[in-house]
Coordinates of C-alpha atoms in Angstrom, one line a residue:
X1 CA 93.6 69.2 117.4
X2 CA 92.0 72.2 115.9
X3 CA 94.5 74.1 117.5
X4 CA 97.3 72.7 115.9
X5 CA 96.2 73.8 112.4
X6 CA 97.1 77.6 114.3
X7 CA 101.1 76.3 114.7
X8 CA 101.6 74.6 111.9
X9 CA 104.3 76.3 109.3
X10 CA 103.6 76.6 105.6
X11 CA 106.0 76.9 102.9
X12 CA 104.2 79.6 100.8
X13 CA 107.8 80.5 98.4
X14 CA 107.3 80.5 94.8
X15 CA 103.9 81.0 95.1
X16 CA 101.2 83.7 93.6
X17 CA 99.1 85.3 96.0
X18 CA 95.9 82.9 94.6
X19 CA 97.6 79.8 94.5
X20 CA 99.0 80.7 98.0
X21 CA 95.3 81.1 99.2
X22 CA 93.9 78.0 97.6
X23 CA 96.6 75.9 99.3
X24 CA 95.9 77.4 102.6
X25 CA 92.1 76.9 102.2
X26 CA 92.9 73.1 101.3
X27 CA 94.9 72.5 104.3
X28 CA 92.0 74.2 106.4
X29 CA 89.6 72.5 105.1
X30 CA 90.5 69.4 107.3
X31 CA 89.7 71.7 110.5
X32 CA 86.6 73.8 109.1
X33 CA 83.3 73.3 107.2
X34 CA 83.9 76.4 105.0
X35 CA 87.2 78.4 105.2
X36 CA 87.1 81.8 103.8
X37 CA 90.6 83.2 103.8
X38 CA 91.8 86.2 102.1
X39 CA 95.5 87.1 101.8
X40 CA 97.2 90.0 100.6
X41 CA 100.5 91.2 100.7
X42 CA 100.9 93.9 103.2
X43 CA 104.4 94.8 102.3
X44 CA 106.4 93.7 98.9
X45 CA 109.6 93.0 99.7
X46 CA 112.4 94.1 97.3
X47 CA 112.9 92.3 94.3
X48 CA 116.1 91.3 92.7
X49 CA 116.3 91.6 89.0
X50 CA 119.5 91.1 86.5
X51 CA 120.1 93.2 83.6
X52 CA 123.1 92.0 81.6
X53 CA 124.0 92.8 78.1
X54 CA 124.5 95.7 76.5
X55 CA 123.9 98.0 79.3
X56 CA 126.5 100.2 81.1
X57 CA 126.7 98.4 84.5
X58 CA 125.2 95.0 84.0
X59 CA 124.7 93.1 87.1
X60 CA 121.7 92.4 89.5
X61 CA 119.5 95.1 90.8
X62 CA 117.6 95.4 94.4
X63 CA 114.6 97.5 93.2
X64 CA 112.3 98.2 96.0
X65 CA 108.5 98.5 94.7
X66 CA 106.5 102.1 95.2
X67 CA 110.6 102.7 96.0
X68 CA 113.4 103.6 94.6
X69 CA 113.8 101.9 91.1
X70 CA 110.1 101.9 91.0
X71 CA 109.8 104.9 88.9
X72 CA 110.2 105.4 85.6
X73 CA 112.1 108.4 84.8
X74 CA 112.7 111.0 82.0
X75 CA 111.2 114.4 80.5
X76 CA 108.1 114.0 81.3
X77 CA 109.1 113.6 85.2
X78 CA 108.8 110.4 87.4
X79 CA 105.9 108.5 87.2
X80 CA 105.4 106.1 90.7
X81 CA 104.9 102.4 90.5
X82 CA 106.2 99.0 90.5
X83 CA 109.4 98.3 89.0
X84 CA 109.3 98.2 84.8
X85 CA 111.9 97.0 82.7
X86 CA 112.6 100.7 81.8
X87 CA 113.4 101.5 85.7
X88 CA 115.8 98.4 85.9
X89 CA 117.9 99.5 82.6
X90 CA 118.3 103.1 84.0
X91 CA 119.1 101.3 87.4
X92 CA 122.0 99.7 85.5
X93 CA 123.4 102.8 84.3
X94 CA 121.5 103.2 80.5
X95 CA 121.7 100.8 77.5
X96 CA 125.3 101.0 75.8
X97 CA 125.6 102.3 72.3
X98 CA 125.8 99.3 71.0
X99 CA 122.3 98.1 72.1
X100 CA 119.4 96.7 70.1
X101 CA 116.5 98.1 71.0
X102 CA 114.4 95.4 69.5
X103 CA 116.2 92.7 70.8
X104 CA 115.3 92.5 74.5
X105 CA 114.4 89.8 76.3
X106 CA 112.8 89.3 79.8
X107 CA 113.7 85.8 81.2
X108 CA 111.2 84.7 84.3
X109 CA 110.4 81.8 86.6
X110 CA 107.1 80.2 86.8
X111 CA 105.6 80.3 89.8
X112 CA 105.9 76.9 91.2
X113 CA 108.4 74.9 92.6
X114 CA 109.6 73.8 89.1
X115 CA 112.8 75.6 87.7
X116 CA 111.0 76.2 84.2
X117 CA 111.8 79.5 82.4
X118 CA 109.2 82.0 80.4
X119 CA 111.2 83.9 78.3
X120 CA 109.0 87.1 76.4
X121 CA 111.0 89.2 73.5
X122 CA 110.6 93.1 73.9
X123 CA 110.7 96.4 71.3
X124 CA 111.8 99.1 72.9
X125 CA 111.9 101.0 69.6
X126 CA 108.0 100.5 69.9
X127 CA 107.5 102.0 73.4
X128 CA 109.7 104.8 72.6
X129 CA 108.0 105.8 69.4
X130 CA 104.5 104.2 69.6
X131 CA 104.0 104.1 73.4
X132 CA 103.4 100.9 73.6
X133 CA 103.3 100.5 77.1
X134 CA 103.3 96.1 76.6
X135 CA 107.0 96.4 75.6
X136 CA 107.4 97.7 79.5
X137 CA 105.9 95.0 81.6
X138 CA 106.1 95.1 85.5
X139 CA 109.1 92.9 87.0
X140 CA 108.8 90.1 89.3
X141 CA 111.2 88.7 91.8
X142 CA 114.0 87.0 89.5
X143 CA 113.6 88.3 86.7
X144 CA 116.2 88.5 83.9
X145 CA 116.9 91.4 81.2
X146 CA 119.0 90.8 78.4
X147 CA 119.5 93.5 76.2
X148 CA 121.5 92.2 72.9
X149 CA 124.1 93.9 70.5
X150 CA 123.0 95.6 67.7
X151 CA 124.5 94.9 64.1
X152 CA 124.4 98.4 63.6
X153 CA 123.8 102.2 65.1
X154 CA 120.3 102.3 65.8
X155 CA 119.0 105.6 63.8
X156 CA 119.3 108.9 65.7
X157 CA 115.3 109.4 66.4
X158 CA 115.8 106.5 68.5
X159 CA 119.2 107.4 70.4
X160 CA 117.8 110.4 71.4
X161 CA 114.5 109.2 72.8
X162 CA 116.8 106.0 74.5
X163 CA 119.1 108.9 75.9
X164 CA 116.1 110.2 77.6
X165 CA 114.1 107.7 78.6
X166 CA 116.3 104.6 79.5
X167 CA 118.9 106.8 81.0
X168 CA 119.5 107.6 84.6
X169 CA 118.2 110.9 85.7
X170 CA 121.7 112.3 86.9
X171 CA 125.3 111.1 86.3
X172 CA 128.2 111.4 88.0
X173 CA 131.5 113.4 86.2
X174 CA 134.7 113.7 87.5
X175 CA 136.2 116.8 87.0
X176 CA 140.7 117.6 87.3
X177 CA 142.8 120.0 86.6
X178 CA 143.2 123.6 86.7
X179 CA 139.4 124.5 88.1
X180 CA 138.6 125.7 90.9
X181 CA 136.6 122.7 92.6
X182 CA 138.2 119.7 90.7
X183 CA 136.3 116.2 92.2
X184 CA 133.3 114.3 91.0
X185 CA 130.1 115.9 90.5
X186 CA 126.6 115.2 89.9
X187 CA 124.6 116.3 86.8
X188 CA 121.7 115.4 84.4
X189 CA 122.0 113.4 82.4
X190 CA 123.0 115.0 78.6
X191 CA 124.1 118.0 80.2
X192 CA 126.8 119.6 77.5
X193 CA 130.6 120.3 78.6
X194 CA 130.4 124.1 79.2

């Protein structure tokens, strides 16, 4: 009988890594005196995020943690991690002119089997000019950003630093007509016409 507890399959999905283990030491419990289990995850697997709204290529994202899309990107070089909301808008392509930087919201799921939404507001006008690193939280598995439309331009300070930092690194330009290698080409981003 104490063998069976070695076959049996358990439905782990939705769960945190602590919930997961308290679950498994409940259920072990009817076949040991103590259990001491210890889980970790030996390999994330890769997450899918949406970013819609006033970004250029809204849609949903695979972003691979310690991968690519895991690293935030912009003067100051890449910096390795897990996936940021910063690494998912320059997945999608940048934030669109239009976009108000302090009007971004990151949807989630609580863990759980229950289909209940978190939904946390974000100012990106704050990380970009204070560096405060809260408006860039890690992402989780389902996550949702939605960046909203701005009433107005934000002020130039800000399009700058957004051009920078919440950009991709390189962009692809097609080039035609009377040049000598016409066909699309890969540069960095704000790279001037000449």
């Amino acid at each position: 009988a104490a063998s069976d507890v070695y076959k049996r399959q358990v439905v782990l999905d939705g769960l945190t890594v602590a919930q997961a283990n308290r679950w498994l030491t409940s259920l072990y419990r009817r076949y040991l005196r103590r259990p001491d289990l210890t889980l970790r995850v030996v390999q994330p697997r890769p997450m899918q995020v949406s970013v819609v709204g006033q970004v250029e290529n809204p849609g949903i994202y695979v972003l691979n943690p310690g991968g690519e899309g895991s690293t935030v990107e912009g003067r100051g070089g890449a910096i390795p991690g897990l996936p940021t909301v910063v690494s998912a808008l320059q997945k999608a392509g940048g934030i669109t002119l239009n976009a108000n930087l302090t009007d971004v919201r990151l949807q989630r799921k609580l863990p759980g089997t229950t289909n209940q939404l978190r939904e946390t507001q974000l100012n990106l006008v704050a990380l970009l000019q204070k560096g405060d690193k809260r408006q860039n939280p890690f992402l989780f598995d389902g996550d949702t950003i939605v960046i909203g439309r701005a009433a107005a331009p934000p002020p130039n300070e800000v399009l700058e630093l957004a051009a920078a930092n919440l950009s991709p690194k390189t962009i692809k330009v097609n080039v035609v007509g009377e040049v000598k290698s016409p066909g699309s080409i890969s540069l960095r981003a704000g790279t001037p016409l000449i």
